[in-house]
């Protein structure tokens, strides 16, 4: 879908921070609150804006630390539907947080989150590898998150170092 | 016996006024929790690949002097950039000089062209360095005021009125600090006619060229007939977010650069070698980052102009840089009073317009090179401040009505 420059501008503002009030977005794009509201509604209806989740660093919350693994999966594509059918069978599991079809040595890349290592092991052996067409899986456990979706985790060293007033 | 130290000092230096900004800096720096709209530099950190190129240069041991006008490789990138962006052609070998910021380029220009008593027109409100640099080079700065009524745009008549037989040059700065005013091709062409008529030179400070929001930029040097009369000054500080690197450049007809290189040779030798490698990377590979910063400033400009007008501070929409210059005349305060009271009452730092020349009185400079969150908070505070002024005023009116 082709978007107007104003729609693109609204998207880019929301992508940076979706909690910014519509009134302020309207000022930023030189438009009216009504127009911006309509643009946002259209983008939501078209599923261009898919959702507004918060990016949370769960590793900082005691008792809420998650174990994350990335799994490379090789599959034989099905006649007629290709990879989509297998993909759908995999992404329906709520513990799967992302799923991509990849070029290269394997076909599907899965990100999965669980409470414990054994929970993830169970998913791989009982759910994933038992799906028809899944030929092999390789599981990598994530040790530390440095950057996610363009956001750097942990200590932010990019604080403002400028003088308060300058010419 | 030694006399008072004062008596040893140069009269010219003693007479230089300390910058009006300095005073405000001291006050603002002494208060905690200040939101500053007083910063004249980008809030972005230099793009990583530029920083990395300089780090690499150091690692590889580029710690020697370079040629006086800078690395030829960098000068070649600069001329390619000037050609591509502004359609002006310079020879990298003998028409370009890499300097310690646009600041040094301005200094070199005045030193190279001014004889004692030569007059230079400074278009006010103006960046604080111009007049002192003219003075230090032995010239005489002549202020030319521009006005809010036409968005602080310089008109040919304003120049005509200030020209004398001693006028040598005009310092043009578009987009301007502090007003953000941008002069388009048509306006520059009209100014060019006056320049031609009176046989003047133009020192064109184009440091904010990458930061225009409504029109494509026009370099003064690209205006017909002006190439031979122009010293084009630009740099990396603003568009590429590289203020602390102290890297700028100038491009001019060869007879000018030839002389300026001598001054550079005897004063600073060259710009830092490893940082010049960063600048090469900046021009080669980071233009998309410049564009993304420009988009971000544009949003903030739209936001702050409208927000200031909404709280009753009359503000024109500037075409470039990252400053807005609203009028505070309706409050009845001087710009210094206003800035000081706003700082003390609401901890928002702005710069009084009077720091930029007489015609800046009655205005304040607000820089929007700060995060949206900070701008939103600053606008709330300014709104509260304006409301408190109004209620004070209405109380005074009621009191005087009683008497
Ligand atoms: C109009 C203008 N010219 C020149 C400069 C100095 O730039 P540089 O950092 O390249 O010396 C500034 C910086 O604030 C400026 O606003």
Coordinates of C-alpha atoms and ligand atoms in Angstrom, one line a residue:
Chain A
X1 CA 0.0 0.0 0.0
X2 CA 1.3 3.4 -1.0
X3 CA 1.2 6.0 1.9
X4 CA 1.3 9.8 1.8
X5 CA 4.2 11.6 3.2
X6 CA 2.1 12.7 6.1
X7 CA 1.1 9.1 6.9
X8 CA 4.7 8.0 6.7
X9 CA 5.6 10.8 9.1
X10 CA 2.9 9.7 11.6
X11 CA 4.2 6.1 11.3
X12 CA 7.7 7.1 12.0
X13 CA 6.7 9.2 15.0
X14 CA 4.7 6.3 16.5
X15 CA 7.4 3.8 15.8
X16 CA 9.7 5.9 18.0
X17 CA 7.2 6.4 20.8
X18 CA 3.6 5.4 20.5
X19 CA 2.6 7.1 23.8
X20 CA 2.9 10.6 22.4
X21 CA -0.5 12.3 22.5
X22 CA -2.4 12.8 19.2
X23 CA -2.5 16.5 19.9
X24 CA 1.3 16.7 19.9
X25 CA 1.6 14.5 16.7
X26 CA -0.8 16.9 15.0
X27 CA 1.5 19.8 15.9
X28 CA 4.6 17.9 14.7
X29 CA 3.2 17.2 11.3
X30 CA 1.3 20.5 10.9
X31 CA -2.1 18.9 10.8
X32 CA -5.3 18.8 12.7
X33 CA -6.1 16.3 15.5
X34 CA -9.0 15.0 13.5
X35 CA -6.8 14.3 10.5
X36 CA -4.1 12.6 12.5
X37 CA -6.7 10.5 14.4
X38 CA -8.2 9.4 11.0
X39 CA -4.7 8.5 9.7
X40 CA -3.9 6.4 12.8
X41 CA -7.3 4.6 12.5
X42 CA -6.6 3.8 8.9
X43 CA -3.1 2.5 9.6
X44 CA -4.6 0.3 12.4
X45 CA -7.4 -0.9 10.2
X46 CA -5.0 -1.8 7.5
X47 CA -2.9 -3.7 10.0
X48 CA 0.1 -1.5 9.0
X49 CA 0.2 -0.6 12.7
X50 CA -0.1 -4.1 14.1
X51 CA 0.1 -3.5 17.9
X52 CA 1.6 -1.2 20.5
X53 CA 3.6 -3.4 22.8
X54 CA 6.0 -2.0 25.5
X55 CA 9.6 -3.2 25.3
X56 CA 10.3 -4.6 28.7
X57 CA 13.6 -5.8 30.1
X58 CA 12.3 -8.8 32.1
X59 CA 15.8 -9.8 33.1
X60 CA 15.6 -6.9 35.6
X61 CA 12.5 -8.3 37.4
X62 CA 13.1 -10.9 40.0
X63 CA 11.2 -14.1 39.3
X64 CA 10.3 -13.0 35.8
X65 CA 13.5 -13.7 34.0
X66 CA 12.7 -15.6 30.9
X67 CA 14.9 -18.1 29.0
X68 CA 15.0 -17.3 25.3
X69 CA 16.1 -19.7 22.6
X70 CA 16.5 -19.4 18.9
X71 CA 15.8 -22.5 16.9
X72 CA 16.9 -23.1 13.3
X73 CA 14.5 -25.5 11.7
X74 CA 14.8 -27.4 8.4
X75 CA 11.6 -28.5 6.8
X76 CA 10.4 -30.1 3.6
X77 CA 8.0 -27.7 2.0
X78 CA 4.5 -29.0 1.2
X79 CA 3.2 -29.2 -2.4
X80 CA 0.9 -26.3 -3.0
X81 CA 1.2 -24.4 0.2
X82 CA 5.0 -24.3 0.5
X83 CA 6.2 -23.4 4.0
X84 CA 3.1 -21.5 5.1
X85 CA 1.4 -24.6 6.4
X86 CA 4.2 -25.7 8.6
X87 CA 4.8 -22.2 9.7
X88 CA 1.2 -21.8 10.9
X89 CA 1.5 -25.0 12.9
X90 CA 4.5 -23.6 14.7
X91 CA 3.4 -20.0 15.3
X92 CA 0.2 -21.1 16.9
X93 CA 2.1 -22.1 20.0
X94 CA 2.0 -19.1 22.4
X95 CA 5.6 -19.7 23.6
X96 CA 6.8 -19.0 20.0
X97 CA 7.5 -15.2 20.1
X98 CA 8.7 -14.8 16.5
X99 CA 9.0 -16.9 13.4
X100 CA 10.7 -16.1 10.1
X101 CA 11.3 -17.9 6.8
X102 CA 15.0 -17.6 6.0
X103 CA 17.2 -18.1 3.1
X104 CA 20.4 -20.2 3.6
X105 CA 21.3 -23.3 5.5
X106 CA 17.9 -23.7 7.2
X107 CA 14.3 -22.7 6.5
X108 CA 12.6 -21.4 9.6
X109 CA 14.0 -19.3 12.4
X110 CA 12.0 -19.5 15.7
X111 CA 12.3 -17.5 18.8
X112 CA 10.8 -19.1 21.8
X113 CA 10.5 -18.0 25.4
X114 CA 10.1 -20.2 28.5
X115 CA 10.5 -20.3 32.2
X116 CA 13.1 -23.0 32.3
X117 CA 15.6 -24.8 30.0
X118 CA 13.6 -28.0 30.4
X119 CA 10.4 -26.3 29.3
X120 CA 12.1 -25.3 26.1
X121 CA 13.7 -28.7 25.7
X122 CA 10.2 -30.2 26.0
X123 CA 8.8 -27.9 23.4
X124 CA 11.5 -28.9 20.9
X125 CA 11.3 -32.7 21.5
X126 CA 7.6 -33.0 22.0
X127 CA 6.0 -30.3 19.9
X128 CA 8.4 -29.1 17.2
X129 CA 10.3 -32.2 16.1
X130 CA 7.1 -34.2 15.9
X131 CA 5.5 -32.0 13.3
X132 CA 5.4 -33.7 9.9
X133 CA 7.9 -32.1 7.4
X134 CA 10.3 -30.9 10.2
X135 CA 13.6 -32.6 9.3
X136 CA 15.9 -31.2 11.9
X137 CA 16.3 -28.5 14.6
X138 CA 19.2 -26.7 16.1
X139 CA 18.6 -24.8 19.4
X140 CA 20.7 -21.9 20.6
X141 CA 20.1 -20.4 24.0
X142 CA 20.4 -16.7 24.4
X143 CA 22.8 -15.6 27.1
X144 CA 22.4 -11.9 27.2
X145 CA 20.4 -9.2 25.3
X146 CA 22.4 -6.2 24.3
X147 CA 20.1 -4.7 21.7
X148 CA 16.6 -5.5 20.6
X149 CA 14.4 -3.9 17.9
X150 CA 16.9 -1.0 17.7
X151 CA 17.0 -0.4 21.4
X152 CA 20.1 -0.8 23.5
X153 CA 19.5 -2.7 26.7
X154 CA 21.2 -2.0 30.0
X155 CA 23.1 1.1 30.9
X156 CA 22.6 4.0 28.6
X157 CA 25.9 5.9 28.1
X158 CA 24.4 8.3 25.6
X159 CA 23.4 10.9 28.1
X160 CA 23.5 14.6 27.3
X161 CA 27.0 15.9 27.7
X162 CA 26.4 19.4 26.2
X163 CA 26.8 22.6 28.1
X164 CA 23.5 24.1 29.3
X165 CA 23.8 27.2 27.2
X166 CA 26.0 27.8 24.1
X167 CA 26.1 30.1 21.1
Chain B
X1 CA 58.4 47.3 39.2
X2 CA 55.5 45.8 37.3
X3 CA 52.4 47.9 36.5
X4 CA 48.8 46.6 36.8
X5 CA 48.3 43.7 34.5
X6 CA 45.5 45.6 32.7
X7 CA 48.1 48.1 31.5
X8 CA 50.0 45.5 29.5
X9 CA 46.9 44.3 27.6
X10 CA 45.9 45.2 24.0
X11 CA 43.3 48.0 24.0
X12 CA 41.5 46.2 21.2
X13 CA 41.1 43.0 23.2
X14 CA 40.1 44.8 26.3
X15 CA 37.3 46.6 24.4
X16 CA 35.8 43.3 23.1
X17 CA 32.5 42.8 24.8
X18 CA 32.2 39.4 26.5
X19 CA 29.5 37.3 24.9
X20 CA 26.0 38.0 26.3
X21 CA 25.6 34.2 26.3
X22 CA 28.4 33.6 28.7
X23 CA 26.6 35.5 31.5
X24 CA 23.5 33.4 31.0
X25 CA 25.5 30.2 30.9
X26 CA 26.9 30.9 34.4
X27 CA 23.4 31.5 35.8
X28 CA 21.8 28.5 34.2
X29 CA 24.7 26.2 35.1
X30 CA 24.2 27.1 38.8
X31 CA 20.6 25.7 38.9
X32 CA 19.7 22.0 39.1
X33 CA 17.0 20.4 37.0
X34 CA 17.1 22.9 34.2
X35 CA 15.5 22.0 30.8
X36 CA 17.7 23.8 28.4
X37 CA 16.4 25.4 25.2
X38 CA 19.7 27.3 25.2
X39 CA 21.9 24.9 23.4
X40 CA 23.4 25.9 20.1
X41 CA 24.4 22.4 18.9
X42 CA 22.7 19.1 17.9
X43 CA 21.3 16.8 20.5
X44 CA 22.5 13.8 18.4
X45 CA 25.8 12.1 19.0
X46 CA 28.0 11.9 15.9
X47 CA 26.9 8.9 13.8
X48 CA 28.9 5.8 14.8
X49 CA 30.6 5.1 11.5
X50 CA 32.2 8.6 11.6
X51 CA 33.5 8.0 15.1
X52 CA 34.7 4.6 14.1
X53 CA 36.7 6.0 11.2
X54 CA 38.5 8.4 13.5
X55 CA 39.2 5.6 16.0
X56 CA 40.6 3.5 13.2
X57 CA 42.8 6.3 12.0
X58 CA 44.3 6.6 15.5
X59 CA 44.8 2.9 15.7
X60 CA 46.6 2.9 12.4
X61 CA 48.8 5.7 13.7
X62 CA 47.7 8.7 11.6
X63 CA 49.2 11.1 14.2
X64 CA 51.2 13.4 11.9
X65 CA 50.5 16.8 10.4
X66 CA 48.6 16.9 7.2
X67 CA 49.0 19.4 4.3
X68 CA 48.0 22.9 5.6
X69 CA 44.6 23.0 3.8
X70 CA 43.8 19.4 4.9
X71 CA 44.1 15.9 3.4
X72 CA 43.6 16.1 -0.3
X73 CA 41.3 13.1 -0.1
X74 CA 39.0 15.1 2.3
X75 CA 39.2 18.2 0.0
X76 CA 38.2 16.0 -2.9
X77 CA 35.2 14.7 -0.9
X78 CA 34.3 18.3 0.0
X79 CA 34.3 19.5 -3.6
X80 CA 32.3 16.5 -4.7
X81 CA 29.8 17.2 -2.0
X82 CA 29.6 20.9 -2.8
X83 CA 29.0 20.0 -6.5
X84 CA 26.4 17.4 -5.8
X85 CA 24.5 19.2 -3.1
X86 CA 24.7 22.9 -4.2
X87 CA 25.9 22.7 -7.8
X88 CA 29.0 24.7 -7.2
X89 CA 32.4 23.7 -8.6
X90 CA 35.7 24.1 -6.8
X91 CA 39.1 22.7 -7.4
X92 CA 40.1 20.5 -4.4
X93 CA 43.8 21.3 -5.0
X94 CA 43.8 25.0 -4.4
X95 CA 40.3 26.3 -3.6
X96 CA 39.4 24.5 -0.5
X97 CA 40.7 24.7 3.1
X98 CA 39.8 22.4 6.0
X99 CA 39.6 24.5 9.2
X100 CA 39.0 24.1 12.9
X101 CA 35.3 24.6 12.6
X102 CA 33.4 27.2 10.5
X103 CA 34.6 29.5 13.3
X104 CA 38.2 29.4 12.0
X105 CA 37.0 29.7 8.4
X106 CA 35.2 33.0 9.3
X107 CA 38.3 34.3 11.1
X108 CA 40.5 33.4 8.1
X109 CA 38.1 35.2 5.7
X110 CA 38.1 38.5 7.6
X111 CA 41.9 38.4 8.1
X112 CA 42.4 37.8 4.5
X113 CA 40.2 40.5 3.1
X114 CA 40.1 43.4 5.6
X115 CA 42.3 46.5 5.7
X116 CA 42.2 48.8 8.7
X117 CA 38.8 50.6 8.7
X118 CA 37.1 48.4 6.1
X119 CA 33.5 47.9 7.0
X120 CA 31.6 44.6 7.1
X121 CA 27.9 44.5 7.2
X122 CA 26.7 42.1 9.9
X123 CA 23.0 41.2 9.5
X124 CA 21.4 41.2 13.0
X125 CA 20.2 39.4 15.0
X126 CA 23.5 37.6 14.4
X127 CA 25.8 34.8 15.6
X128 CA 27.9 36.3 18.4
X129 CA 31.3 35.8 16.8
X130 CA 31.0 37.8 13.6
X131 CA 31.5 41.4 14.9
X132 CA 34.4 40.6 17.3
X133 CA 36.2 38.7 14.5
X134 CA 35.8 41.7 12.2
X135 CA 37.2 43.9 14.9
X136 CA 40.1 41.6 15.6
X137 CA 41.0 41.6 11.9
X138 CA 41.1 45.4 12.0
X139 CA 37.8 46.0 10.3
X140 CA 34.7 47.7 11.5
X141 CA 31.5 45.7 12.0
X142 CA 28.4 47.6 10.9
X143 CA 25.1 46.1 12.2
X144 CA 22.2 45.9 9.8
X145 CA 18.9 45.1 11.6
X146 CA 16.3 42.8 10.2
X147 CA 12.7 42.7 11.5
X148 CA 10.1 40.3 12.7
X149 CA 7.5 41.8 10.4
X150 CA 9.0 39.9 7.4
X151 CA 10.4 36.9 9.3
X152 CA 13.8 38.6 9.8
X153 CA 14.6 38.4 6.1
X154 CA 17.3 40.7 4.8
X155 CA 16.1 43.1 2.1
X156 CA 18.2 44.9 -0.6
X157 CA 17.0 48.2 0.9
X158 CA 18.4 47.4 4.3
X159 CA 21.8 46.7 2.7
X160 CA 21.7 49.9 0.5
X161 CA 21.0 52.0 3.6
X162 CA 24.1 50.7 5.4
X163 CA 26.6 50.9 2.5
X164 CA 29.3 53.5 2.6
X165 CA 32.5 54.0 0.6
X166 CA 34.3 51.9 3.1
X167 CA 32.0 48.8 2.8
X168 CA 34.0 45.8 1.8
X169 CA 31.8 42.8 2.5
X170 CA 28.6 41.4 3.8
X171 CA 28.4 38.5 6.2
X172 CA 25.4 36.4 5.2
X173 CA 24.1 33.6 7.3
X174 CA 21.3 31.5 6.0
X175 CA 19.7 29.7 7.8
X176 CA 20.4 32.1 10.5
X177 CA 21.4 31.7 14.1
X178 CA 19.4 32.9 16.2
X179 CA 16.3 33.5 14.0
X180 CA 16.4 30.3 11.9
X181 CA 15.5 32.5 8.9
X182 CA 16.3 31.0 5.5
X183 CA 16.8 33.0 2.3
X184 CA 15.6 31.4 -0.8
X185 CA 17.1 31.7 -4.3
X186 CA 14.9 34.6 -5.3
X187 CA 15.8 36.6 -2.2
X188 CA 19.5 35.8 -2.6
X189 CA 19.3 37.0 -6.2
X190 CA 18.0 40.3 -5.1
X191 CA 20.8 40.7 -2.6
X192 CA 23.3 39.7 -5.3
X193 CA 22.2 42.6 -7.4
X194 CA 23.2 45.0 -4.6
X195 CA 26.5 43.2 -4.0
X196 CA 27.3 43.5 -7.7
X197 CA 26.3 47.2 -7.9
X198 CA 28.5 48.2 -5.0
X199 CA 31.4 45.8 -5.8
X200 CA 31.2 43.9 -2.5
X201 CA 32.4 40.5 -1.3
X202 CA 30.2 38.1 0.6
X203 CA 31.3 35.8 3.4
X204 CA 28.5 33.2 3.3
X205 CA 28.2 31.2 6.5
X206 CA 26.3 28.1 5.3
X207 CA 26.9 26.0 8.4
X208 CA 23.2 25.2 8.6
X209 CA 22.8 24.4 4.9
X210 CA 21.8 20.8 5.7
X211 CA 19.1 21.9 8.0
X212 CA 16.3 23.5 5.9
X213 CA 12.8 22.2 6.2
X214 CA 10.6 23.6 3.5
X215 CA 12.9 24.5 0.5
X216 CA 15.9 22.9 -1.1
X217 CA 19.0 24.9 0.0
X218 CA 20.6 27.5 -2.3
X219 CA 24.2 28.4 -1.8
X220 CA 25.0 32.0 -2.4
X221 CA 28.0 31.0 -4.5
X222 CA 25.6 29.3 -7.0
X223 CA 23.8 32.6 -7.7
X224 CA 24.7 34.0 -11.1
X225 CA 27.7 36.3 -11.0
X226 CA 28.4 35.6 -7.3
X227 CA 31.0 32.8 -7.4
X228 CA 33.9 35.2 -7.8
X229 CA 32.6 37.4 -4.9
X230 CA 31.9 34.6 -2.4
X231 CA 33.8 32.9 0.3
X232 CA 31.6 29.9 1.0
X233 CA 31.8 28.6 4.6
X234 CA 30.4 25.3 5.7
X235 CA 31.4 22.5 8.1
X236 CA 30.4 19.3 9.9
X237 CA 29.2 20.7 13.2
X238 CA 25.5 21.1 12.6
X239 CA 24.3 18.8 9.8
X240 CA 26.6 15.9 10.7
X241 CA 26.3 16.5 14.5
X242 CA 30.1 17.0 14.9
X243 CA 30.5 20.2 17.0
X244 CA 33.2 18.9 19.3
X245 CA 35.3 17.7 16.4
X246 CA 36.1 21.3 15.4
X247 CA 36.0 20.6 11.7
X248 CA 34.8 23.0 9.0
X249 CA 35.9 24.2 5.6
X250 CA 35.8 27.1 3.2
X251 CA 35.8 27.3 -0.6
X252 CA 36.7 30.4 -2.5
X253 CA 38.4 31.8 -5.6
X254 CA 42.0 30.8 -5.7
X255 CA 43.5 34.3 -5.0
X256 CA 41.7 34.3 -1.7
X257 CA 42.5 30.7 -0.6
X258 CA 46.2 31.2 -1.5
X259 CA 46.5 34.0 1.0
X260 CA 44.4 32.3 3.7
X261 CA 46.6 29.2 3.5
X262 CA 49.5 31.4 4.6
X263 CA 47.6 32.5 7.7
X264 CA 46.6 28.9 8.5
X265 CA 50.1 27.7 8.1
X266 CA 51.4 30.2 10.6
X267 CA 48.6 29.9 13.1
X268 CA 47.4 26.3 13.4
X269 CA 49.2 24.3 10.7
X270 CA 46.3 22.1 9.9
X271 CA 43.2 20.5 11.3
X272 CA 43.7 17.3 13.4
X273 CA 44.7 14.4 11.1
X274 CA 42.6 11.5 12.6
X275 CA 39.5 13.7 12.8
X276 CA 39.8 14.5 9.1
X277 CA 39.5 10.7 8.5
X278 CA 36.2 10.9 10.3
X279 CA 35.1 13.7 8.1
X280 CA 35.9 11.7 5.0
X281 CA 33.6 8.9 6.2
X282 CA 30.9 11.5 7.1
X283 CA 30.8 12.8 3.5
X284 CA 31.1 9.4 1.9
X285 CA 28.7 7.2 3.8
X286 CA 26.4 9.0 6.3
X287 CA 24.1 11.2 4.3
X288 CA 21.1 9.1 5.2
X289 CA 21.8 9.9 8.8
X290 CA 21.9 13.6 8.0
X291 CA 18.5 13.2 6.4
X292 CA 17.1 11.3 9.3
X293 CA 18.3 14.0 11.7
X294 CA 16.8 16.7 9.5
X295 CA 13.4 14.9 9.6
X296 CA 13.6 14.8 13.3
X297 CA 14.4 18.5 13.7
X298 CA 11.5 19.4 11.3
X299 CA 9.0 17.6 13.5
X300 CA 10.3 19.4 16.5
X301 CA 10.2 22.7 14.7
X302 CA 6.6 22.3 13.8
X303 CA 5.8 21.3 17.3
X304 CA 7.6 24.2 19.1
X305 CA 6.5 27.0 16.7
X306 CA 2.8 26.1 17.1
X307 CA 3.1 25.4 20.8
X308 CA 4.7 28.8 21.4
X309 CA 2.0 30.6 19.4
X310 CA -0.6 28.7 21.3
X311 CA 0.7 30.0 24.7
X312 CA 0.7 33.5 23.2
X313 CA 4.3 34.0 22.3
X314 CA 4.2 35.3 18.7
X315 CA 6.6 33.2 16.7
X316 CA 7.3 33.1 12.9
X317 CA 8.0 29.7 11.3
X318 CA 11.8 29.6 10.5
X319 CA 12.9 27.7 7.4
X320 CA 16.0 26.2 8.9
X321 CA 18.6 25.7 11.7
X322 CA 17.3 24.5 15.0
X323 CA 16.2 27.8 16.6
X324 CA 12.9 29.7 16.9
X325 CA 12.9 33.3 17.9
X326 CA 9.5 34.2 19.5
X327 CA 8.6 37.8 20.5
X328 CA 8.2 38.4 24.2
X329 CA 7.3 42.1 23.7
X330 CA 3.7 41.7 25.0
X331 CA 5.1 40.8 28.5
X332 CA 6.6 44.2 28.7
X333 CA 9.9 42.7 29.9
X334 CA 13.3 43.0 28.3
X335 CA 14.5 39.8 26.8
X336 CA 17.1 39.4 29.6
X337 CA 14.5 39.9 32.3
X338 CA 12.2 37.4 30.6
X339 CA 14.9 34.8 30.3
X340 CA 16.1 35.3 33.8
X341 CA 12.6 35.1 35.3
X342 CA 11.7 32.0 33.3
X343 CA 14.8 30.3 34.4
X344 CA 14.3 31.1 38.1
X345 CA 10.5 30.4 38.1
X346 CA 10.3 27.4 35.9
X347 CA 13.9 26.3 35.3
X348 CA 13.7 26.6 31.5
X349 CA 16.8 28.1 30.0
X350 CA 16.5 30.2 26.8
X351 CA 18.9 32.8 25.4
X352 CA 17.8 36.5 25.5
X353 CA 17.6 37.9 22.0
X354 CA 19.7 40.9 23.0
X355 CA 22.7 38.7 23.1
X356 CA 22.5 38.7 19.2
X357 CA 22.4 42.4 18.7
X358 CA 20.1 45.3 19.3
X359 CA 17.4 44.1 17.0
X360 CA 17.2 40.9 19.0
X361 CA 15.8 42.8 22.0
X362 CA 12.2 41.8 22.7
X363 CA 12.8 38.2 21.5
X364 CA 14.2 35.0 23.0
X365 CA 16.1 32.2 21.2
X366 CA 14.8 28.8 21.9
X367 CA 16.8 25.8 20.5
X368 CA 14.7 22.8 19.8
X369 CA 17.8 20.5 19.5
X370 CA 16.5 18.6 22.5
X371 CA 14.4 15.5 22.9
X372 CA 10.6 15.6 22.3
X373 CA 10.0 14.7 25.9
X374 CA 12.1 17.6 27.1
X375 CA 10.3 19.9 24.6
X376 CA 6.9 18.8 25.8
X377 CA 7.9 19.4 29.4
X378 CA 9.5 22.8 28.5
X379 CA 6.3 23.9 26.8
X380 CA 4.2 23.0 29.9
X381 CA 6.5 25.1 32.0
X382 CA 6.5 28.1 29.6
X383 CA 2.7 27.9 29.5
X384 CA 2.5 28.0 33.3
X385 CA 5.0 30.9 33.3
X386 CA 2.9 32.9 30.8
X387 CA -0.3 32.2 32.8
X388 CA 1.4 33.4 36.0
X389 CA 2.4 36.6 34.2
X390 CA -1.1 37.2 33.0
X391 CA -2.7 36.6 36.4
X392 CA -0.1 39.0 37.9
X393 CA -1.0 41.6 35.3
X394 CA -4.7 41.3 35.9
X395 CA -4.2 41.6 39.7
X396 CA -2.2 44.8 39.1
X397 CA -5.0 46.1 36.8
X398 CA -7.6 45.3 39.4
X399 CA -5.6 47.1 42.1
X400 CA -5.1 50.2 40.0
X401 CA -8.8 50.2 39.1
X402 CA -9.6 50.3 42.8
X403 CA -7.4 53.3 43.5
Ligands
LIG1 C1 25.9 30.7 12.4 C2 27.0 29.9 13.0 N1 28.2 30.0 12.3 C3 29.2 29.3 12.8 C4 29.2 28.5 13.9 C5 30.4 27.8 14.4 O1 30.4 26.5 13.9 P1 31.7 25.6 14.0 O2 31.4 24.6 15.1 O3 31.8 24.9 12.7 O4 32.9 26.4 14.3 C6 27.9 28.4 14.6 C7 27.8 27.6 15.9 O5 27.0 27.8 16.7 C8 26.8 29.1 14.1 O6 25.7 29.1 14.8

